[in-house]
CSV table of C-alpha atoms and ligand atoms in Angstrom, one decimal:
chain,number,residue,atom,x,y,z
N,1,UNK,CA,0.0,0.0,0.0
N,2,UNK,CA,1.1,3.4,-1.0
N,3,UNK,CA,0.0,7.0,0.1
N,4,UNK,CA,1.0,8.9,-3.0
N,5,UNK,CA,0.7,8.0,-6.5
N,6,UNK,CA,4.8,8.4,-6.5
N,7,UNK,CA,7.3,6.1,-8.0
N,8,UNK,CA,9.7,4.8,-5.0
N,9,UNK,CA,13.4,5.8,-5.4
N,10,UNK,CA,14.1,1.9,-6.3
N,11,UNK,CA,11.4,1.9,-8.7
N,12,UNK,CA,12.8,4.7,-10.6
N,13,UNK,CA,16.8,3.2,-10.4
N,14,UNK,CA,15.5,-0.4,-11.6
N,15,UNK,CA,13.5,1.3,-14.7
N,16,UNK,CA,9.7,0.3,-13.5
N,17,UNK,CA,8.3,3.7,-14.5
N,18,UNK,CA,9.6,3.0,-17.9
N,19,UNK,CA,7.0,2.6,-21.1
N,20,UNK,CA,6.0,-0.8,-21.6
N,21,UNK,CA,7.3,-1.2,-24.9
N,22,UNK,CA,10.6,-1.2,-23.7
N,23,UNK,CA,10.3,-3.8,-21.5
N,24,UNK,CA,8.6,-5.9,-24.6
N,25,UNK,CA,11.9,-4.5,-26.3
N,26,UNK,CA,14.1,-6.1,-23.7
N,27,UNK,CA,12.6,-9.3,-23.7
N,28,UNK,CA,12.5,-9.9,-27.2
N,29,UNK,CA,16.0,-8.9,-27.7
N,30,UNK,CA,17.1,-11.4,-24.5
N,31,UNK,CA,14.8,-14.8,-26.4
N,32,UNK,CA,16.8,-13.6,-29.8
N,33,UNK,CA,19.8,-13.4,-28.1
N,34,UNK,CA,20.8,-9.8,-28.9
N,35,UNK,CA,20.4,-7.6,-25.9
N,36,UNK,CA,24.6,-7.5,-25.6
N,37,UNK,CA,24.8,-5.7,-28.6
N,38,UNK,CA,26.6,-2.9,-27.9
N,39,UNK,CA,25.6,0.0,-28.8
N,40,UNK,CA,25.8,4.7,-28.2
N,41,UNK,CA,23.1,6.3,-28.0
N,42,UNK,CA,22.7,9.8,-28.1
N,43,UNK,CA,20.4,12.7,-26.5
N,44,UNK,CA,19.4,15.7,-28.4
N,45,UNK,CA,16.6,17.8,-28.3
N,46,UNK,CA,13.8,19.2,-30.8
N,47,UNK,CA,12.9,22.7,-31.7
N,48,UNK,CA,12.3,24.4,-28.2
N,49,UNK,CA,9.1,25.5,-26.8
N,50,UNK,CA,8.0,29.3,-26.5
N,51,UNK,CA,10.2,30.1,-29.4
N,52,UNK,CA,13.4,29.6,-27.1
N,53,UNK,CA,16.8,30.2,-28.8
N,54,UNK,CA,18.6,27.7,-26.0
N,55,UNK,CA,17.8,26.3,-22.7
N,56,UNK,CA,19.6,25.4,-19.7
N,57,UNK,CA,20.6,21.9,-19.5
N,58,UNK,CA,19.4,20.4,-15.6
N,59,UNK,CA,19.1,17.3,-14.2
N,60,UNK,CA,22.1,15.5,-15.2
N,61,UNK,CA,23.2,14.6,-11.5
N,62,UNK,CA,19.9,12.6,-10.8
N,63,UNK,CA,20.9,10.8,-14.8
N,64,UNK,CA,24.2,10.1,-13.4
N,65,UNK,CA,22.8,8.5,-10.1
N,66,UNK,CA,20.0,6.7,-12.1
N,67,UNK,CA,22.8,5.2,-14.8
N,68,UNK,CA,25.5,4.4,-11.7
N,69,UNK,CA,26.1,0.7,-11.3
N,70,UNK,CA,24.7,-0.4,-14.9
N,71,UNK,CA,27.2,-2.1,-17.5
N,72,UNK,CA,27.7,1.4,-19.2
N,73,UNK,CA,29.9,4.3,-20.2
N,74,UNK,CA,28.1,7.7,-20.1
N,75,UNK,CA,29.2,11.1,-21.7
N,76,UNK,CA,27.7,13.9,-20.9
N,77,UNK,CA,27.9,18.1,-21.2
N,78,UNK,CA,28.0,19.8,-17.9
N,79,UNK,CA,24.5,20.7,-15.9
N,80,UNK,CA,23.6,23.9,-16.4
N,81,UNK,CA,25.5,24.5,-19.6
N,82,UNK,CA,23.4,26.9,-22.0
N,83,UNK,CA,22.9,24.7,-25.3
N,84,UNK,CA,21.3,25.5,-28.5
N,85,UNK,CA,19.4,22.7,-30.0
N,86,UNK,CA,21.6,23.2,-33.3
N,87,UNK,CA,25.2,23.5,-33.1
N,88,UNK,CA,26.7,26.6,-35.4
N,89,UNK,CA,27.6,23.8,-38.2
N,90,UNK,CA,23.8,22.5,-37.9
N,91,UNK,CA,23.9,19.3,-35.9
N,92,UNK,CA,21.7,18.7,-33.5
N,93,UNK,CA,23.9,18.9,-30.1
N,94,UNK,CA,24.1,15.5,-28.2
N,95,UNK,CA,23.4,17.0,-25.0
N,96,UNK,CA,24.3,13.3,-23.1
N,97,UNK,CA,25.6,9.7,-25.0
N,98,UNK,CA,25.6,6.4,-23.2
N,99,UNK,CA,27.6,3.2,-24.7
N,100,UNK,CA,26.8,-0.2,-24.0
N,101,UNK,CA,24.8,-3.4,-24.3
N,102,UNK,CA,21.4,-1.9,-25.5
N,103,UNK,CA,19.2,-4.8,-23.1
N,104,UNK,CA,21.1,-3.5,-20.0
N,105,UNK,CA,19.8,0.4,-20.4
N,106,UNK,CA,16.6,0.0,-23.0
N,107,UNK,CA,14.2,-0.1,-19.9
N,108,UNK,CA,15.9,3.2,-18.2
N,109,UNK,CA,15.2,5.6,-21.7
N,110,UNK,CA,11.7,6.7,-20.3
N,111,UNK,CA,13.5,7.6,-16.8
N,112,UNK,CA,16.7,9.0,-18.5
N,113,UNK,CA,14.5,10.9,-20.9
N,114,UNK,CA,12.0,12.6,-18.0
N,115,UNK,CA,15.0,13.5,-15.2
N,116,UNK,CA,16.3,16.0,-17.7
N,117,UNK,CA,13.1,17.3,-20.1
N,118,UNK,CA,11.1,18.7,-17.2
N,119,UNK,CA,14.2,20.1,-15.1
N,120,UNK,CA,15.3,21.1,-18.1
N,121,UNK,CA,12.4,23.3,-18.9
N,122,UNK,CA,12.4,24.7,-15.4
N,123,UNK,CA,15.7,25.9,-15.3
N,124,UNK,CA,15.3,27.5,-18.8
N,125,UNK,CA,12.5,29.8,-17.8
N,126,UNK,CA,13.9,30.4,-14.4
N,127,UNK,CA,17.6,31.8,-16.7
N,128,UNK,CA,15.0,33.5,-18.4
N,129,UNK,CA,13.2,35.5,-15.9
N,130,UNK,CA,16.6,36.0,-14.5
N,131,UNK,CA,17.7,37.6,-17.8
N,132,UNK,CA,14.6,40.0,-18.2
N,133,UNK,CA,14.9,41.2,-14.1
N,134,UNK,CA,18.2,42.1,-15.7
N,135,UNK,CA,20.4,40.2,-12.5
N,136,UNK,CA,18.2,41.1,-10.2
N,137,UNK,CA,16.9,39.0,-7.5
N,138,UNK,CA,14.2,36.5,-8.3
N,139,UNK,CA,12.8,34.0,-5.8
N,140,UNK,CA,11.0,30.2,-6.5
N,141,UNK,CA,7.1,30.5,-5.4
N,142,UNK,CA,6.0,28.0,-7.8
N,143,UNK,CA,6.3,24.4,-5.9
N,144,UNK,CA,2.1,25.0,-4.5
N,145,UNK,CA,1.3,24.2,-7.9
N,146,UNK,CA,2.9,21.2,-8.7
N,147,UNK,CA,2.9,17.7,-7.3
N,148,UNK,CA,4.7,17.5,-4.1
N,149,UNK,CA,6.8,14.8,-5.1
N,150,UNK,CA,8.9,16.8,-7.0
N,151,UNK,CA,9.4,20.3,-5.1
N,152,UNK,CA,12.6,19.6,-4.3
N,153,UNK,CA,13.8,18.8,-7.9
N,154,UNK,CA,11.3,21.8,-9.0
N,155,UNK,CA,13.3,24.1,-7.0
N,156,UNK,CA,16.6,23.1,-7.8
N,157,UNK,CA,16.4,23.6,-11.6
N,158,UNK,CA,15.1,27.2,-10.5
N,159,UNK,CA,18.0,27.9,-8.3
N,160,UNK,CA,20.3,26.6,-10.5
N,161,UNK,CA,18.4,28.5,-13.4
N,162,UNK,CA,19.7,31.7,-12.1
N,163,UNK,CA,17.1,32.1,-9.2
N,164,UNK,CA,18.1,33.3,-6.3
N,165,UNK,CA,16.3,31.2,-3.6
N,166,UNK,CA,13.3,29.0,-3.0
N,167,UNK,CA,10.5,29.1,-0.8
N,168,UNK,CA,10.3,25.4,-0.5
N,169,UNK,CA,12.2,23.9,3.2
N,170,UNK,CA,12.7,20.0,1.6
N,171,UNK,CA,14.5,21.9,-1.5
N,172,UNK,CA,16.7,24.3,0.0
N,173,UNK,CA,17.5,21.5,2.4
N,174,UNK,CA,18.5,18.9,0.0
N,175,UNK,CA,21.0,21.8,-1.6
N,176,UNK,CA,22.3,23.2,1.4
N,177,UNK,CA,20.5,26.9,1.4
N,178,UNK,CA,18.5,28.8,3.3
N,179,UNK,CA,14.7,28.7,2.2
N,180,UNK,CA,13.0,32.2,1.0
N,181,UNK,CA,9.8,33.5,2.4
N,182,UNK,CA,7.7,36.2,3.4
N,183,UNK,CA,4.4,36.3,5.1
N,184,UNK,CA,1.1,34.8,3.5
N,185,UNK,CA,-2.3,36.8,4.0
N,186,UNK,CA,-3.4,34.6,6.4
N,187,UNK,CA,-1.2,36.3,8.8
N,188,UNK,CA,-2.3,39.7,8.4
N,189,UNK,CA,-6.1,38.1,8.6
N,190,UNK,CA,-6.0,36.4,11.8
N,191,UNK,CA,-4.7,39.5,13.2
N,192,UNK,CA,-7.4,41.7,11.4
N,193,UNK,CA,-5.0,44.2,11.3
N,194,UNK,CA,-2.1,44.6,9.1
N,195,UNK,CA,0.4,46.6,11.6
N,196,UNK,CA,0.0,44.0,14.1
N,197,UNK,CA,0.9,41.3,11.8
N,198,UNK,CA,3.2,43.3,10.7
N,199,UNK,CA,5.0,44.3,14.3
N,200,UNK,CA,4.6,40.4,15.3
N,201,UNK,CA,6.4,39.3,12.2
N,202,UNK,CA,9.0,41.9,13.6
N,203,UNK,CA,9.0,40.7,17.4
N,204,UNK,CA,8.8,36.9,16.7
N,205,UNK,CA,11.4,36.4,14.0
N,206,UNK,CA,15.2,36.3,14.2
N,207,UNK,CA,17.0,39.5,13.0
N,208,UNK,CA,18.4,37.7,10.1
N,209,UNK,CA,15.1,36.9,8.1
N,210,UNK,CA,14.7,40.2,6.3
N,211,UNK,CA,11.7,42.0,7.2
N,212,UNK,CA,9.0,42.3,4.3
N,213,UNK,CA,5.8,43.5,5.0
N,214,UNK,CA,3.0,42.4,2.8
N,215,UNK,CA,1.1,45.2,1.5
N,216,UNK,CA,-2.0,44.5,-0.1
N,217,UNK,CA,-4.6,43.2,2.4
N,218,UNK,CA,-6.8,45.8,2.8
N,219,UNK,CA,-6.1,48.7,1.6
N,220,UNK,CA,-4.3,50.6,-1.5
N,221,UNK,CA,-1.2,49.9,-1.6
N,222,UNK,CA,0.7,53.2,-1.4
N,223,UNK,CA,-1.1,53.8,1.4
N,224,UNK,CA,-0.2,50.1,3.2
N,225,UNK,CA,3.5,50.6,2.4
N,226,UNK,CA,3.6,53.9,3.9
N,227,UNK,CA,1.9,51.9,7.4
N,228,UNK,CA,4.1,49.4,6.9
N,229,UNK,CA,7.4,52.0,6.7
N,230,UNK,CA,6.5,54.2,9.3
N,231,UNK,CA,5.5,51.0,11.9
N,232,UNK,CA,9.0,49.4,11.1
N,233,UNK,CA,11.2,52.3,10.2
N,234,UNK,CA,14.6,50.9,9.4
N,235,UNK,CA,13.9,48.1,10.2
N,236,UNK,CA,11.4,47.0,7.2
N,237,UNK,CA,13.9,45.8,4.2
N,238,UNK,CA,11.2,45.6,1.7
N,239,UNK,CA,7.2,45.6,1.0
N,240,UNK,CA,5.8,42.8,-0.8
N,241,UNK,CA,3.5,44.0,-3.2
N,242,UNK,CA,1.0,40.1,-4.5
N,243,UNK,CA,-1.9,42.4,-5.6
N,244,UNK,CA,-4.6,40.3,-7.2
N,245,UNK,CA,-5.2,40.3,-10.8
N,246,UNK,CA,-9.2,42.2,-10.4
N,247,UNK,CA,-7.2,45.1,-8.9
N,248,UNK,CA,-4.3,45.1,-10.2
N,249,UNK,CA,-5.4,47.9,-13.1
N,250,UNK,CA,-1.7,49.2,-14.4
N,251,UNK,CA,0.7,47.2,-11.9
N,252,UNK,CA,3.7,49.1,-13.4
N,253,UNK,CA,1.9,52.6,-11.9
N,254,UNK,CA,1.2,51.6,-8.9
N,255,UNK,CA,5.2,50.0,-8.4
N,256,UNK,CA,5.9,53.7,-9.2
N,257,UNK,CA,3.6,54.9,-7.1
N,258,UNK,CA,4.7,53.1,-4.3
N,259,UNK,CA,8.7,54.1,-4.5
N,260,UNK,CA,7.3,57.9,-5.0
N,261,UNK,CA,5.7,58.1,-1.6
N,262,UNK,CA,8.5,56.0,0.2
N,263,UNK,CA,11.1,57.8,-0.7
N,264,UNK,CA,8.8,61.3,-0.5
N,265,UNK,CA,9.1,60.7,3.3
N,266,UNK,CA,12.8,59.3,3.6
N,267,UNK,CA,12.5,55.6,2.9
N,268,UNK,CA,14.8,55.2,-0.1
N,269,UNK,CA,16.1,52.2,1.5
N,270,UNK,CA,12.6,50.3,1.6
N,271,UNK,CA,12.8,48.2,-1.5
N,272,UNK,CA,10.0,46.5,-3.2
N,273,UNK,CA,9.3,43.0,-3.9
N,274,UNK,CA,6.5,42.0,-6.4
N,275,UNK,CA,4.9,38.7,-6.8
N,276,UNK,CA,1.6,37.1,-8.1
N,277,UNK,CA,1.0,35.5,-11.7
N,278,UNK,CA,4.7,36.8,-13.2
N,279,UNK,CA,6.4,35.6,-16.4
N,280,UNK,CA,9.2,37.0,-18.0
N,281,UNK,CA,7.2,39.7,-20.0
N,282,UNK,CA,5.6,40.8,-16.6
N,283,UNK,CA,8.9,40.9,-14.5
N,284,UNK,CA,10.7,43.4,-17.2
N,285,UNK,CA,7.8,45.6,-17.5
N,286,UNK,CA,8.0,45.9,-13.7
N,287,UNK,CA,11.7,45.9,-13.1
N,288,UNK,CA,11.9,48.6,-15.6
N,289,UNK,CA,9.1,50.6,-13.2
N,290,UNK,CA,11.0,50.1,-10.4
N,291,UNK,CA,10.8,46.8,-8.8
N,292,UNK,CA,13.1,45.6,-6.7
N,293,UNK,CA,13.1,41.8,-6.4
N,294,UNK,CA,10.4,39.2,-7.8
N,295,UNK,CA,8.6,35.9,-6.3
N,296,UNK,CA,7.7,33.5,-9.4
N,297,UNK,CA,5.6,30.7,-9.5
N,298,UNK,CA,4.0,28.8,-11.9
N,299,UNK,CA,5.4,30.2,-14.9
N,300,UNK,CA,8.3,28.7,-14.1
N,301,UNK,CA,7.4,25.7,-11.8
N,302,UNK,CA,5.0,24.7,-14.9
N,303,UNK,CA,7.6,25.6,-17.4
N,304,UNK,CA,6.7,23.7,-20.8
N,305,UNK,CA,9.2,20.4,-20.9
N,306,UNK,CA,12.3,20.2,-23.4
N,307,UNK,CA,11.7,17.3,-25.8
N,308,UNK,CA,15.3,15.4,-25.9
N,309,UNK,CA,14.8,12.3,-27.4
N,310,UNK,CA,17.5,9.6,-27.4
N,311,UNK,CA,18.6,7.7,-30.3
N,312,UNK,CA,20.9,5.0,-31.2
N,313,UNK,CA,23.6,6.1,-33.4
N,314,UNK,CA,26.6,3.2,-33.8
N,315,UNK,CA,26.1,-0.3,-33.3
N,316,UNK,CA,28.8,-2.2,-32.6
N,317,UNK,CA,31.4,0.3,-33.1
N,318,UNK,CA,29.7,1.0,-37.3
N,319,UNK,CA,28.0,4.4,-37.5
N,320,UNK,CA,23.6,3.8,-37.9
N,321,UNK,CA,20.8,6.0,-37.4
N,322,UNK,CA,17.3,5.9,-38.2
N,323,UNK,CA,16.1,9.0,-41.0
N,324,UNK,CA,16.7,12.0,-39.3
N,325,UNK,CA,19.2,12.1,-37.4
N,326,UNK,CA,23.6,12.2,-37.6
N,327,UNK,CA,25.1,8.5,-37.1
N,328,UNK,CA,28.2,8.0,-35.2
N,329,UNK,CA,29.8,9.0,-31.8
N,330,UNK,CA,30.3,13.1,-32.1
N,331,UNK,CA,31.8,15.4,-29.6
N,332,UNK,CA,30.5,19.0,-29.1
N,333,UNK,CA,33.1,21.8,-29.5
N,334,UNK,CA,32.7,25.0,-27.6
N,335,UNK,CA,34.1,28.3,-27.8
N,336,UNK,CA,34.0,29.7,-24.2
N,337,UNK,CA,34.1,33.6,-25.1
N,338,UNK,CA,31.2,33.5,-28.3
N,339,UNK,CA,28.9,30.5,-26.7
N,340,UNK,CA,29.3,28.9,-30.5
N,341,UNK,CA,28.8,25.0,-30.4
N,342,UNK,CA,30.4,22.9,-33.5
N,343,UNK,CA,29.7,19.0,-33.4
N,344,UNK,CA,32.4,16.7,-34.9
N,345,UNK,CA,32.6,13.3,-35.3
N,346,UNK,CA,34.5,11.9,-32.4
N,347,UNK,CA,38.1,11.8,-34.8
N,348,UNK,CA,38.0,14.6,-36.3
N,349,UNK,CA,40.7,17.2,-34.9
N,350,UNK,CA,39.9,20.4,-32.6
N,351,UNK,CA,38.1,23.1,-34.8
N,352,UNK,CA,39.2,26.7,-33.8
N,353,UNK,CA,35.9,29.0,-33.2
N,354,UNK,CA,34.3,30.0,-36.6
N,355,UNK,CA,34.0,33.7,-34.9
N,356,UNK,CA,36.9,34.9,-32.9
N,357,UNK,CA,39.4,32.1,-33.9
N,358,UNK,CA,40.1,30.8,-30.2
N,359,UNK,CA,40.7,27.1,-29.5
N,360,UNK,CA,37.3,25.3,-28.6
N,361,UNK,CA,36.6,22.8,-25.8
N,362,UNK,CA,35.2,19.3,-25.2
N,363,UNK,CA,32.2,19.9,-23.7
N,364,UNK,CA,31.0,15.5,-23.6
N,365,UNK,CA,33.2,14.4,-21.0
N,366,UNK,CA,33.0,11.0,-19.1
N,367,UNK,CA,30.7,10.7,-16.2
N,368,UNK,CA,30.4,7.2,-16.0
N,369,UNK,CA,32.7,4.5,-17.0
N,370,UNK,CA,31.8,0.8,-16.4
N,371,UNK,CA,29.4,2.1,-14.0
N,372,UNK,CA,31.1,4.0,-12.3
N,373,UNK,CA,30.8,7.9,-11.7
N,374,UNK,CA,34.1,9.2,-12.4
N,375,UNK,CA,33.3,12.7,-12.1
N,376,UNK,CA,33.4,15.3,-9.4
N,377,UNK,CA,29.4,16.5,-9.0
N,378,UNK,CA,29.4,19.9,-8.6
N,379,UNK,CA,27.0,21.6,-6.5
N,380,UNK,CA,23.7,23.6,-7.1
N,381,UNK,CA,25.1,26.8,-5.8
N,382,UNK,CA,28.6,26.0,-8.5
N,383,UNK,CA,25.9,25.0,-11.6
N,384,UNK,CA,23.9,28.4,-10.8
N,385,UNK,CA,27.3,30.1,-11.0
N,386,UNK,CA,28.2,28.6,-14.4
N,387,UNK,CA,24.9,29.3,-15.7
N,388,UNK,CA,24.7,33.0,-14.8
N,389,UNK,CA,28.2,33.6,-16.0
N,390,UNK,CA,26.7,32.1,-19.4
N,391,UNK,CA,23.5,34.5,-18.8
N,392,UNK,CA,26.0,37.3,-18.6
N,393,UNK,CA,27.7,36.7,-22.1
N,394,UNK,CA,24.7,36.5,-23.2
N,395,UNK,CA,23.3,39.3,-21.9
N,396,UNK,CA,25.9,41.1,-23.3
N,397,UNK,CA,25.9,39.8,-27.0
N,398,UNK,CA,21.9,41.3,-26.6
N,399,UNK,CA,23.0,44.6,-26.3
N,400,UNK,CA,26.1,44.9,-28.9
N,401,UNK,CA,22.6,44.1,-31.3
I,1,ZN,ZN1,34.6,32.4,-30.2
């Protein structure tokens, strides 16, 4: 008997949540005596969704402790590198390969597929939102909406998106941060008044939460923050501002609004934090009025998934592929300074960067060798890093356009 509709841990690592005809796969290759055939096959992905130029790759940790212990080698490109589904040259990028006997992995393909399509997505539109609050901070709200199964996983791909924090205690746990949070109406209801709430959140907390007051319960909201300044003084490090959508009228205005009264009687240093029903379009409209940091939920927490797909490519060390797609083992080239991609076969010599003429680097790197992980898994807080210095080039190839 089980509580949850949830696949165990040992479920997922022996391949039970995988699509029956697999299994039927397996078992036919095993009578015919074929399932040691060895084989590579590769991950790429499909045009991405919402028009996206790249994505952020996530989830590859949880693939590496999925494939640990099985008869396989597994290349893979870093988590959280930005890839383009088409390299410069106009390969599809093999974002992950895995070589080895074809029976021993042909069950895992629906688990290996869904650890990195979701995450994927997730940490995509988190670098996203990220990009249009132009750096500024940008919080995880999203897990309420979603199973909770998978908050923790939810959570990391937004962290490591770019996001700042998460609001979610199992998540922030599991990666060794400090949770993000506010106060919920609720708070400011049971006290039926909003500067007690307010001055209890202030009393009963330790000084290091930051004090944000929530300032939308019952009044306007210029007005509320004003309350909220002069009951905390120096002390209040932000408003929150989660006005719902049938009053929300021209949110930009009333973020102006709000910073024009602060600082009218002295509090520059209140900043303000929006929140409520934001996507990327949204959070750059209102960072550009003045916003100071953004809670996101479901836009990102039900980003659309990637679609990598994984095919076979070389069958017993001869070069195959169904219509389609590139046979043969291929390593991805990339040029550090331009984000340019160039996918090789595996032989062929380093190519220099088509655009700036610098040597390129192996981004498909061993992570698994005869089941073994051979690599060094970094943590969320180091993938976040690598991402946003990505986000940063990038950022700054948008504006030489
Ligand atoms: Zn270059």
């Amino acid at each position: 008997m089980r509580r949850f509709y949830i696949a165990t841990e040992e479920e997922i690592k022996k391949g039970e949540t995988t699509d029956v005809y697999f299994e039927r796969t397996r078992k036919i290759l095993e009578a015919k005596g074929l399932d040691k055939i060895k084989v590579i096959a590769e991950i790429t992905s499909g045009k991405l969704p919402r028009n996206w130029e790249w994505g952020v790759l996530c989830g590859i940790e949880e693939e590496i402790k999925l494939l640990e212990g099985y008869p396989v080698n597994v290349y893979s490109m870093p988590e959280g590198v930005i890839f383009r589904p088409q390299s410069y040259n106009g390969v599809k990028i093999p974002v992950l390969y895995i070589e080895g006997p074809y029976g021993s992995f042909a069950h895992l393909e629906t688990a290996i597929l869904g650890l990195i399509c979701q995450a994927s997505g997730v940490a995509t539109a988190a670098a996203r939102v990220k990009l249009a609050a132009n750096f500024k901070p940008v919080y995880a709200f999203g897990i309420r909406r979603m199973h909770p199964a998978i908050a923790p996983m939810l959570d990391r791909a937004a962290y490591i998106g770019g996001f700042d924090g998460v609001s979610g205690v199992l998540g922030a746990k599991l990666m060794g941060i400090k949770p993000v949070g506010t106060m919920p109406h609720a708070l400011i209801i049971l006290f039926k008044d909003q500067i007690k709430a307010w001055k209890a959140f202030d009393e009963i907390m330790p000084p290091e939460i930051p004090r944000i007051a929530l300032v939308d319960t019952f009044y306007d909201e210029k007005i509320e923050a004003v309350m909220a300044a002069e009951a905390l003084k120096e002390k209040l490090f932000a408003v929150r501002l989660d006005t719902p959508g049938s009053r929300r009228g021209d949110f930009a205005e009333i973020i102006r609004e709000v910073r024009w009264e602060l600082d009218l009687r002295g509090y520059n240093h209140v900043k303000i934090f929006v929140s409520g029903g934001l996507n990327e379009e949204k959070v750059k409209i209102l960072s550009e009025a003045g916003a100071d940091a953004f809670g996101v939920g479901t836009n990102v927490s039900n980003a659309p998934t990637i679609d990598f797909a994984m095919d076979i490519v070389e069958v017993e060390g001869k070069p195959i592929a169904k219509r389609g797609k590139m046979a043969g083992r291929k390593q991805v080239w990339r040029c550090n300074n331009c984000l340019i991609d160039i996918v090789l076969p595996i032989n062929k010599p380093k190519p220099k960067c088509p655009k700036c003429n610098k040597e390129m680097t192996e981004m498909l790197k061993p992570v698994i060798i005869n089941g073994k992980i051979v690599t060094k898994l970094p943590t969320a807080t180091e993938i976040r890093n690598y991402v946003l210095n990505q986000l940063k080039i990038i950022a700054k190839t948008r504006e030489q356009i």
